[in-house]
Amino acid sequence: MCFLYSSAYASDKELLKRIDLLEQKVQKLEKLLADKETASDIKTKVYNNHKPNDQILDNHISRVGKNSDTTIQINPFPKIESEDKKTSIAVNALLQNDLALFTHEKSYLKEGAIVRNARISMRGKLYEDWSYFLQANLAKSDANPTYALISYSFSKNFTLSVGKMCEVFGLDNSTYNSNTFFLEKAAVHTITPNNKTGVMAVLNGEDWLVTLGGFGNYTNEEKSRVYRNYYSGSTRMTYSPIHNGNDVIHMGINANYQHAYKKFGKAEYKSRGESEISPYVLNTGIINNVDNIQSYGVEFATAKGPFVLETEYVTNMINRYRRKSVNFSGGYLQLAWVLTGEKREYSVQKGIFGGVIPSEPFNIKDGTKGAWEIALRYNYLNLNDKKANIYGGAMNNITLGLNWYPNYYIKIMANYAFIKTNRYSVTPNRPQVLMLRTQIGF
């Protein structure tokens, strides 16, 4: 009996303790309610108490990452650009594989295949006003870069560049290799300047362009001539009174002056004609005692929708010490028609036409055919000067072209050339050549 009582008493005592604990908890809850602090209020208070630390973290992120946010694109070419678009880096490439078949049975020219260009370039902006461009051609045996320049834009209409670049002269010479009508540029390209190291200013307006440059020694062996110890000045001025997206009229003048450091400068001009695979068909040999070389050119182009016509004439005069001056000349007339209706975009800022971008890329399943273009060119170059007793040969060529653009990146080209050379040429006959090219570029 006592045992039962004591057990009951112990049980009641434990129950009272539990009641006291519950009352304490109720009092605490009442106090919280009295202060109007709910669980969400407490959570907010805790967050606010830590907010200053978060702000410090945010400021740190802003300094090291927020202003460095970048956008990455793959199409149409790889490019990384800062969020404010003031800094960027882009990679471009151009691969051209050529094949040539000479059809004339008496031709001294040999067929073959080469990698015409394997160019990799990197370009971009630094802090909005600065830009750079670096390019190397892996198809060439030397390790020298084709382009290596830094530019500063004083305004959208005035840019100054320093480094190795193209000494701008002429329309065809200025056109990008990936956008030409034919496999090779016109033969008159032989007597125009090319890549040198120097400084160049580019000014442009709504319908005009002016380039002025000063350059040092000739540094690029792409061109088939030898210039030793020369400095030069060059200018190109273009004007386009009409460029409304469908119709274009373009005209320009060019001038180049090269002066030898010493009295006995040297020059050599030679041309392969229509194919880089062939040996030289024209060759003046080394011309000695050169004081200065002057080149002048005029250019004209017009476009209407898918039709484009371009023509140039260039004269070249080599002044020598105690010897007669030497005069060479050349020119071309070429036209192209995009059968599928696409247009070559014209750039007033550069004074050149762009490439063809198919409106419907080739796709067998969809039945789309890409873009198709036909082209025709008359091309001549005269490296003979009887008065100066220089006989490098002369040629008159007619070239037919067919270009297929399956998509933005790929271009397939076929050229058939009728080459006529005179008796002073390296190959005094009338060879014909079929040339094919596969190209990929971005």
CSV table of C-alpha atoms in Angstrom, one decimal:
chain,number,residue,atom,x,y,z
A,1,MET,CA,0.0,0.0,0.0
A,2,CYS,CA,2.8,2.3,0.9
A,3,PHE,CA,4.5,1.3,-2.2
A,4,LEU,CA,1.5,2.2,-4.3
A,5,TYR,CA,1.3,5.6,-2.7
A,6,SER,CA,4.9,6.5,-3.1
A,7,SER,CA,4.8,5.6,-6.8
A,8,ALA,CA,1.7,7.7,-7.3
A,9,TYR,CA,3.4,10.6,-5.5
A,10,ALA,CA,6.5,10.4,-7.7
A,11,SER,CA,4.4,10.3,-10.8
A,12,ASP,CA,2.5,13.5,-9.7
A,13,LYS,CA,5.8,15.2,-8.9
A,14,GLU,CA,7.2,14.6,-12.4
A,15,LEU,CA,4.0,15.8,-14.0
A,16,LEU,CA,4.2,19.1,-12.0
A,17,LYS,CA,7.8,19.6,-13.3
A,18,ARG,CA,6.6,19.2,-16.9
A,19,ILE,CA,3.8,21.6,-16.3
A,20,ASP,CA,6.2,24.2,-15.0
A,21,LEU,CA,8.4,23.8,-18.1
A,22,LEU,CA,5.4,24.3,-20.3
A,23,GLU,CA,4.4,27.4,-18.4
A,24,GLN,CA,7.9,28.8,-18.9
A,25,LYS,CA,7.8,28.2,-22.6
A,26,VAL,CA,4.4,29.8,-22.8
A,27,GLN,CA,5.7,32.9,-21.0
A,28,LYS,CA,8.6,33.1,-23.4
A,29,LEU,CA,6.2,32.9,-26.4
A,30,GLU,CA,4.0,35.6,-24.8
A,31,LYS,CA,7.0,37.8,-24.4
A,32,LEU,CA,7.9,37.3,-28.1
A,33,LEU,CA,4.4,38.1,-29.1
A,34,ALA,CA,4.4,41.2,-26.9
A,35,ASP,CA,7.5,42.4,-28.6
A,36,LYS,CA,5.9,41.5,-32.0
A,37,GLU,CA,8.8,39.4,-33.1
A,38,THR,CA,7.7,36.4,-35.0
A,39,ALA,CA,10.0,33.7,-36.5
A,40,SER,CA,10.2,35.6,-39.8
A,41,ASP,CA,11.1,38.8,-37.9
A,42,ILE,CA,13.9,37.0,-36.2
A,43,LYS,CA,15.1,35.7,-39.6
A,44,THR,CA,15.1,39.1,-41.1
A,45,LYS,CA,16.9,40.5,-38.1
A,46,VAL,CA,19.6,37.9,-38.4
A,47,TYR,CA,20.0,38.6,-42.2
A,48,ASN,CA,20.2,42.4,-41.5
A,49,ASN,CA,22.8,41.8,-38.9
A,50,HIS,CA,25.0,40.1,-41.5
A,51,LYS,CA,24.3,42.4,-44.4
A,52,PRO,CA,27.3,44.7,-43.9
A,53,ASN,CA,29.6,41.6,-44.3
A,54,ASP,CA,27.7,40.7,-47.5
A,55,GLN,CA,28.2,44.3,-48.8
A,56,ILE,CA,31.9,44.0,-48.3
A,57,LEU,CA,31.9,40.8,-50.3
A,58,ASP,CA,29.8,42.4,-53.1
A,59,ASN,CA,32.3,45.3,-53.3
A,60,HIS,CA,35.1,42.8,-53.5
A,61,ILE,CA,33.4,40.9,-56.3
A,62,SER,CA,32.8,44.2,-58.1
A,63,ARG,CA,36.4,45.0,-58.1
A,64,VAL,CA,37.7,41.6,-59.3
A,65,GLY,CA,34.9,40.2,-61.4
A,66,LYS,CA,31.8,42.3,-61.9
A,67,ASN,CA,33.5,44.7,-64.4
A,68,SER,CA,35.2,41.7,-66.0
A,69,ASP,CA,32.1,39.9,-67.0
A,70,THR,CA,32.5,38.6,-70.6
A,71,THR,CA,30.4,37.4,-73.5
A,72,ILE,CA,31.7,34.5,-75.5
A,73,GLN,CA,30.6,33.9,-79.1
A,74,ILE,CA,31.5,31.1,-81.5
A,75,ASN,CA,29.5,32.1,-84.6
A,76,PRO,CA,30.6,33.5,-87.0
A,77,PHE,CA,34.1,33.4,-85.4
A,78,PRO,CA,35.4,32.8,-81.9
A,79,LYS,CA,35.3,36.0,-79.9
A,80,ILE,CA,35.5,37.0,-76.2
A,81,GLU,CA,34.3,40.5,-75.3
A,82,SER,CA,33.9,42.3,-72.0
A,83,GLU,CA,30.4,43.3,-70.9
A,84,ASP,CA,31.1,47.0,-71.6
A,85,LYS,CA,32.4,46.1,-75.1
A,86,LYS,CA,35.6,48.0,-74.5
A,87,THR,CA,38.0,45.0,-74.5
A,88,SER,CA,37.9,42.0,-76.8
A,89,ILE,CA,39.9,39.3,-78.5
A,90,ALA,CA,38.9,37.4,-81.6
A,91,VAL,CA,40.5,34.6,-83.7
A,92,ASN,CA,40.2,34.3,-87.4
A,93,ALA,CA,41.5,31.7,-89.8
A,94,LEU,CA,41.8,31.2,-93.6
A,95,LEU,CA,42.7,28.0,-95.3
A,96,GLN,CA,43.0,27.8,-99.1
A,97,ASN,CA,44.0,24.6,-101.0
A,98,ASP,CA,44.8,25.0,-104.8
A,99,LEU,CA,45.0,22.7,-107.7
A,100,ALA,CA,46.2,23.7,-111.2
A,101,LEU,CA,46.1,21.7,-114.5
A,102,PHE,CA,47.7,23.2,-117.6
A,103,THR,CA,45.9,22.1,-120.7
A,104,HIS,CA,48.2,23.4,-123.5
A,105,GLU,CA,50.5,20.6,-124.8
A,106,LYS,CA,53.4,22.9,-125.4
A,107,SER,CA,53.2,24.7,-122.1
A,108,TYR,CA,56.3,24.9,-120.0
A,109,LEU,CA,54.2,25.2,-116.9
A,110,LYS,CA,53.6,22.2,-114.6
A,111,GLU,CA,50.5,21.2,-112.8
A,112,GLY,CA,50.4,20.6,-109.1
A,113,ALA,CA,48.7,21.4,-105.8
A,114,ILE,CA,49.7,23.7,-103.0
A,115,VAL,CA,48.4,25.1,-99.7
A,116,ARG,CA,47.9,28.7,-101.0
A,117,ASN,CA,47.2,30.2,-97.6
A,118,ALA,CA,47.0,28.9,-94.0
A,119,ARG,CA,46.5,32.1,-92.1
A,120,ILE,CA,45.7,32.5,-88.4
A,121,SER,CA,45.0,35.9,-87.0
A,122,MET,CA,44.2,37.4,-83.7
A,123,ARG,CA,42.6,40.8,-83.3
A,124,GLY,CA,40.8,42.8,-80.7
A,125,LYS,CA,40.3,46.0,-78.7
A,126,LEU,CA,41.9,47.3,-75.5
A,127,TYR,CA,40.1,49.9,-73.4
A,128,GLU,CA,37.9,50.9,-76.3
A,129,ASP,CA,40.3,53.2,-78.2
A,130,TRP,CA,43.2,50.8,-78.7
A,131,SER,CA,43.2,47.8,-81.1
A,132,TYR,CA,45.6,45.2,-82.3
A,133,PHE,CA,46.0,42.8,-85.2
A,134,LEU,CA,48.5,39.9,-85.5
A,135,GLN,CA,48.5,37.4,-88.4
A,136,ALA,CA,50.8,34.6,-89.5
A,137,ASN,CA,50.7,32.5,-92.7
A,138,LEU,CA,51.6,28.9,-91.9
A,139,ALA,CA,51.8,28.2,-95.7
A,140,LYS,CA,55.0,30.3,-95.9
A,141,SER,CA,58.4,28.9,-95.0
A,142,ASP,CA,59.5,32.0,-93.0
A,143,ALA,CA,58.3,32.7,-89.5
A,144,ASN,CA,57.7,36.4,-90.0
A,145,PRO,CA,54.2,37.6,-89.3
A,146,THR,CA,52.2,38.9,-92.2
A,147,TYR,CA,50.6,41.6,-90.1
A,148,ALA,CA,51.7,42.9,-86.6
A,149,LEU,CA,50.2,46.3,-85.8
A,150,ILE,CA,48.7,48.4,-83.0
A,151,SER,CA,46.1,51.1,-83.7
A,152,TYR,CA,44.6,54.0,-81.8
A,153,SER,CA,41.3,55.5,-82.7
A,154,PHE,CA,41.2,59.3,-82.0
A,155,SER,CA,37.6,59.2,-83.2
A,156,LYS,CA,35.4,57.1,-85.3
A,157,ASN,CA,36.8,58.8,-88.4
A,158,PHE,CA,40.5,58.9,-87.5
A,159,THR,CA,42.8,55.9,-86.7
A,160,LEU,CA,46.6,55.8,-86.5
A,161,SER,CA,48.3,52.4,-86.9
A,162,VAL,CA,52.0,51.4,-86.2
A,163,GLY,CA,53.6,48.1,-87.1
A,164,LYS,CA,53.8,45.7,-90.1
A,165,MET,CA,50.8,46.2,-92.4
A,166,CYS,CA,49.7,46.4,-96.0
A,167,GLU,CA,50.9,49.5,-97.7
A,168,VAL,CA,47.5,50.3,-99.1
A,169,PHE,CA,47.4,50.8,-102.8
A,170,GLY,CA,44.5,50.0,-105.2
A,171,LEU,CA,41.1,48.4,-104.9
A,172,ASP,CA,42.1,44.8,-105.8
A,173,ASN,CA,45.2,45.0,-103.7
A,174,SER,CA,43.2,46.1,-100.7
A,175,THR,CA,40.5,43.5,-101.0
A,176,TYR,CA,40.7,40.6,-98.5
A,177,ASN,CA,42.1,37.4,-99.9
A,178,SER,CA,39.0,35.5,-98.9
A,179,ASN,CA,36.7,37.9,-100.8
A,180,THR,CA,38.3,38.0,-104.3
A,181,PHE,CA,36.4,37.2,-107.5
A,182,PHE,CA,39.3,34.9,-108.7
A,183,LEU,CA,41.9,32.6,-107.2
A,184,GLU,CA,44.6,35.2,-107.7
A,185,LYS,CA,44.5,39.0,-107.7
A,186,ALA,CA,45.2,40.8,-111.0
A,187,ALA,CA,48.7,40.7,-112.4
A,188,VAL,CA,49.1,44.5,-111.9
A,189,HIS,CA,49.4,43.6,-108.2
A,190,THR,CA,53.1,42.8,-109.1
A,191,ILE,CA,54.0,46.5,-109.5
A,192,THR,CA,52.2,47.8,-106.5
A,193,PRO,CA,53.6,48.0,-102.9
A,194,ASN,CA,52.7,45.4,-100.3
A,195,ASN,CA,53.4,44.7,-96.6
A,196,LYS,CA,55.9,46.9,-94.9
A,197,THR,CA,56.7,48.2,-91.4
A,198,GLY,CA,55.7,51.8,-90.7
A,199,VAL,CA,52.9,54.1,-89.6
A,200,MET,CA,49.6,54.8,-91.3
A,201,ALA,CA,46.8,57.2,-90.7
A,202,VAL,CA,43.2,56.4,-91.9
A,203,LEU,CA,40.6,59.2,-92.2
A,204,ASN,CA,37.1,58.7,-93.5
A,205,GLY,CA,33.7,60.3,-93.8
A,206,GLU,CA,30.3,59.4,-95.0
A,207,ASP,CA,31.4,59.0,-98.6
A,208,TRP,CA,35.2,59.3,-98.6
A,209,LEU,CA,38.4,57.6,-97.4
A,210,VAL,CA,42.0,58.9,-97.2
A,211,THR,CA,45.0,56.8,-96.1
A,212,LEU,CA,48.5,58.3,-95.6
A,213,GLY,CA,51.5,56.2,-94.6
A,214,GLY,CA,55.2,56.2,-94.2
A,215,PHE,CA,57.1,52.9,-94.3
A,216,GLY,CA,60.6,51.4,-94.0
A,217,ASN,CA,62.2,48.4,-95.7
A,218,TYR,CA,60.3,45.9,-97.7
A,219,THR,CA,59.9,42.9,-95.4
A,220,ASN,CA,57.5,40.5,-96.9
A,221,GLU,CA,58.7,37.9,-99.5
A,222,GLU,CA,55.1,37.2,-100.7
A,223,LYS,CA,55.6,39.7,-103.5
A,224,SER,CA,57.9,38.6,-106.3
A,225,ARG,CA,60.3,41.5,-106.2
A,226,VAL,CA,63.4,42.7,-104.4
A,227,TYR,CA,63.6,46.1,-102.7
A,228,ARG,CA,66.7,46.8,-100.7
A,229,ASN,CA,67.2,49.8,-98.5
A,230,TYR,CA,64.1,51.8,-99.4
A,231,TYR,CA,61.8,54.0,-97.4
A,232,SER,CA,58.4,55.0,-98.9
A,233,GLY,CA,55.3,57.1,-98.6
A,234,SER,CA,51.9,56.0,-99.9
A,235,THR,CA,48.4,57.4,-100.1
A,236,ARG,CA,45.0,56.1,-101.3
A,237,MET,CA,41.9,58.3,-101.7
A,238,THR,CA,38.5,57.1,-102.5
A,239,TYR,CA,35.1,58.7,-103.0
A,240,SER,CA,31.7,57.0,-103.2
A,241,PRO,CA,28.9,59.4,-104.2
A,242,ILE,CA,26.4,56.5,-104.2
A,243,HIS,CA,26.3,53.6,-101.7
A,244,ASN,CA,22.7,52.9,-100.7
A,245,GLY,CA,22.9,49.2,-100.2
A,246,ASN,CA,21.9,48.2,-103.7
A,247,ASP,CA,23.7,50.7,-105.9
A,248,VAL,CA,27.4,51.7,-105.6
A,249,ILE,CA,29.7,54.0,-107.4
A,250,HIS,CA,33.3,54.0,-106.3
A,251,MET,CA,36.3,55.9,-107.6
A,252,GLY,CA,39.8,56.4,-106.3
A,253,ILE,CA,43.4,57.5,-106.9
A,254,ASN,CA,46.7,56.1,-105.5
A,255,ALA,CA,50.3,57.2,-105.3
A,256,ASN,CA,53.4,55.6,-103.9
A,257,TYR,CA,57.0,56.9,-103.7
A,258,GLN,CA,60.0,54.8,-102.7
A,259,HIS,CA,63.5,56.2,-102.2
A,260,ALA,CA,66.7,54.3,-101.8
A,261,TYR,CA,68.8,55.0,-98.7
A,262,LYS,CA,71.9,54.7,-101.0
A,263,LYS,CA,72.5,55.5,-104.6
A,264,PHE,CA,72.5,51.9,-105.7
A,265,GLY,CA,69.1,50.5,-104.8
A,266,LYS,CA,67.8,47.4,-106.6
A,267,ALA,CA,64.4,46.2,-107.8
A,268,GLU,CA,63.1,43.1,-109.5
A,269,TYR,CA,59.6,42.4,-110.8
A,270,LYS,CA,58.3,39.0,-111.7
A,271,SER,CA,54.8,37.5,-112.1
A,272,ARG,CA,53.4,33.9,-112.1
A,273,GLY,CA,50.4,35.0,-114.1
A,274,GLU,CA,47.0,33.5,-113.0
A,275,SER,CA,48.3,30.6,-110.9
A,276,GLU,CA,50.6,30.6,-107.9
A,277,ILE,CA,51.5,27.0,-108.7
A,278,SER,CA,53.2,27.9,-112.0
A,279,PRO,CA,56.8,29.2,-112.3
A,280,TYR,CA,57.3,32.8,-113.2
A,281,VAL,CA,56.1,33.7,-116.7
A,282,LEU,CA,57.4,37.3,-116.5
A,283,ASN,CA,60.7,38.4,-115.0
A,284,THR,CA,62.7,41.6,-115.4
A,285,GLY,CA,65.8,40.4,-113.6
A,286,ILE,CA,67.6,42.6,-111.1
A,287,ILE,CA,67.4,46.3,-112.0
A,288,ASN,CA,70.4,48.2,-110.6
A,289,ASN,CA,71.3,51.8,-109.8
A,290,VAL,CA,67.8,52.6,-108.6
A,291,ASP,CA,67.3,56.1,-107.0
A,292,ASN,CA,63.5,56.0,-106.6
A,293,ILE,CA,60.4,54.2,-107.7
A,294,GLN,CA,57.1,56.0,-108.3
A,295,SER,CA,53.7,54.3,-108.8
A,296,TYR,CA,50.4,55.9,-109.7
A,297,GLY,CA,47.0,54.3,-110.1
A,298,VAL,CA,43.3,55.0,-110.7
A,299,GLU,CA,40.4,52.8,-109.8
A,300,PHE,CA,36.7,52.6,-110.5
A,301,ALA,CA,33.9,50.3,-109.5
A,302,THR,CA,30.2,50.1,-109.7
A,303,ALA,CA,27.6,47.7,-108.4
A,304,LYS,CA,23.9,47.2,-108.8
A,305,GLY,CA,22.4,44.5,-106.7
A,306,PRO,CA,24.2,41.2,-107.5
A,307,PHE,CA,26.4,42.8,-110.3
A,308,VAL,CA,29.8,44.3,-109.5
A,309,LEU,CA,32.3,45.8,-112.0
A,310,GLU,CA,35.9,46.8,-111.1
A,311,THR,CA,38.7,48.3,-113.1
A,312,GLU,CA,42.2,49.7,-112.4
A,313,TYR,CA,45.2,51.1,-114.2
A,314,VAL,CA,48.7,51.4,-112.7
A,315,THR,CA,51.8,52.9,-114.1
A,316,ASN,CA,55.2,52.4,-112.5
A,317,MET,CA,58.4,54.4,-113.1
A,318,ILE,CA,61.9,53.5,-111.9
A,319,ASN,CA,64.3,56.4,-111.9
A,320,ARG,CA,68.0,55.4,-112.0
A,321,TYR,CA,71.4,57.1,-111.5
A,322,ARG,CA,73.0,57.9,-114.9
A,323,ARG,CA,70.7,55.5,-116.7
A,324,LYS,CA,67.4,55.8,-118.4
A,325,SER,CA,64.2,55.5,-116.4
A,326,VAL,CA,62.2,52.3,-116.7
A,327,ASN,CA,58.4,52.4,-117.2
A,328,PHE,CA,56.0,49.5,-116.6
A,329,SER,CA,52.2,49.4,-116.6
A,330,GLY,CA,49.3,47.1,-116.1
A,331,GLY,CA,45.5,47.0,-115.5
A,332,TYR,CA,42.4,44.9,-115.5
A,333,LEU,CA,38.7,44.9,-116.0
A,334,GLN,CA,36.6,42.4,-114.0
A,335,LEU,CA,33.0,41.8,-113.3
A,336,ALA,CA,31.0,39.4,-111.2
A,337,TRP,CA,27.3,38.4,-111.0
A,338,VAL,CA,25.8,36.4,-108.1
A,339,LEU,CA,23.3,34.2,-109.9
A,340,THR,CA,21.3,33.6,-106.7
A,341,GLY,CA,20.7,37.3,-106.0
A,342,GLU,CA,23.0,38.0,-103.0
A,343,LYS,CA,24.9,41.3,-102.9
A,344,ARG,CA,28.5,42.1,-102.0
A,345,GLU,CA,28.4,44.6,-99.2
A,346,TYR,CA,30.4,47.8,-99.9
A,347,SER,CA,32.4,49.5,-97.1
A,348,VAL,CA,33.0,53.2,-97.4
A,349,GLN,CA,35.3,53.1,-94.4
A,350,LYS,CA,37.6,50.7,-96.2
A,351,GLY,CA,36.8,51.5,-99.8
A,352,ILE,CA,36.4,47.8,-100.8
A,353,PHE,CA,33.7,45.2,-101.4
A,354,GLY,CA,33.1,42.3,-99.0
A,355,GLY,CA,32.3,38.7,-99.7
A,356,VAL,CA,29.2,36.8,-100.7
A,357,ILE,CA,27.0,35.4,-97.8
A,358,PRO,CA,24.4,32.9,-99.0
A,359,SER,CA,20.9,33.8,-98.0
A,360,GLU,CA,20.0,30.1,-97.9
A,361,PRO,CA,23.0,27.8,-96.9
A,362,PHE,CA,23.4,24.6,-98.9
A,363,ASN,CA,21.3,21.7,-97.4
A,364,ILE,CA,20.4,18.6,-99.3
A,365,LYS,CA,17.5,17.8,-97.1
A,366,ASP,CA,15.9,21.2,-97.5
A,367,GLY,CA,16.8,21.6,-101.1
A,368,THR,CA,18.7,24.9,-100.7
A,369,LYS,CA,21.7,25.5,-102.9
A,370,GLY,CA,23.8,28.2,-101.3
A,371,ALA,CA,25.1,31.1,-103.4
A,372,TRP,CA,26.5,30.9,-107.0
A,373,GLU,CA,28.6,33.5,-108.7
A,374,ILE,CA,30.2,33.8,-112.2
A,375,ALA,CA,33.0,36.2,-113.0
A,376,LEU,CA,35.0,37.4,-116.0
A,377,ARG,CA,38.4,39.3,-116.1
A,378,TYR,CA,40.7,40.8,-118.7
A,379,ASN,CA,44.1,41.2,-117.2
A,380,TYR,CA,47.3,42.6,-118.6
A,381,LEU,CA,50.8,43.5,-117.5
A,382,ASN,CA,53.7,44.9,-119.5
A,383,LEU,CA,57.2,44.6,-118.0
A,384,ASN,CA,59.0,45.6,-121.2
A,385,ASP,CA,60.7,49.0,-121.8
A,386,LYS,CA,62.7,49.1,-125.0
A,387,LYS,CA,64.2,52.5,-124.3
A,388,ALA,CA,65.7,51.3,-121.1
A,389,ASN,CA,66.6,47.9,-122.6
A,390,ILE,CA,64.6,46.0,-120.0
A,391,TYR,CA,62.6,43.0,-121.3
A,392,GLY,CA,60.6,41.3,-118.6
A,393,GLY,CA,57.9,40.2,-120.9
A,394,ALA,CA,54.2,41.0,-121.3
A,395,MET,CA,51.0,39.1,-121.0
A,396,ASN,CA,47.3,39.5,-121.8
A,397,ASN,CA,45.0,37.1,-120.0
A,398,ILE,CA,41.3,36.3,-120.0
A,399,THR,CA,39.9,34.4,-117.0
A,400,LEU,CA,36.5,32.8,-116.4
A,401,GLY,CA,35.4,32.1,-112.9
A,402,LEU,CA,32.7,30.1,-111.1
A,403,ASN,CA,32.3,30.4,-107.3
A,404,TRP,CA,30.1,28.4,-105.0
A,405,TYR,CA,29.3,29.5,-101.5
A,406,PRO,CA,27.7,26.5,-99.6
A,407,ASN,CA,27.6,28.6,-96.4
A,408,TYR,CA,29.2,31.5,-94.6
A,409,TYR,CA,32.5,29.6,-94.0
A,410,ILE,CA,33.1,27.6,-97.2
A,411,LYS,CA,33.9,28.8,-100.7
A,412,ILE,CA,34.6,26.6,-103.8
A,413,MET,CA,36.3,28.2,-106.8
A,414,ALA,CA,37.0,27.2,-110.4
A,415,ASN,CA,38.9,29.4,-112.8
A,416,TYR,CA,39.9,28.8,-116.4
A,417,ALA,CA,42.5,31.1,-117.9
A,418,PHE,CA,43.7,31.8,-121.4
A,419,ILE,CA,47.2,33.2,-121.0
A,420,LYS,CA,48.9,35.1,-123.9
A,421,THR,CA,52.6,36.0,-123.4
A,422,ASN,CA,55.0,37.7,-125.9
A,423,ARG,CA,58.4,36.5,-127.0
A,424,TYR,CA,60.2,38.2,-124.1
A,425,SER,CA,58.4,36.3,-121.5
A,426,VAL,CA,59.9,33.3,-119.6
A,427,THR,CA,57.2,31.1,-121.3
A,428,PRO,CA,56.6,32.6,-124.8
A,429,ASN,CA,53.5,30.7,-125.7
A,430,ARG,CA,49.7,30.6,-125.0
A,431,PRO,CA,49.1,28.2,-122.2
A,432,GLN,CA,45.6,27.5,-120.7
A,433,VAL,CA,45.1,26.6,-117.1
A,434,LEU,CA,42.3,25.1,-115.1
A,435,MET,CA,42.5,26.0,-111.4
A,436,LEU,CA,40.4,24.8,-108.5
A,437,ARG,CA,40.3,26.0,-104.9
A,438,THR,CA,38.6,24.9,-101.7
A,439,GLN,CA,38.5,27.6,-99.0
A,440,ILE,CA,37.3,27.7,-95.4
A,441,GLY,CA,37.5,30.9,-93.5
A,442,PHE,CA,36.0,32.7,-90.4
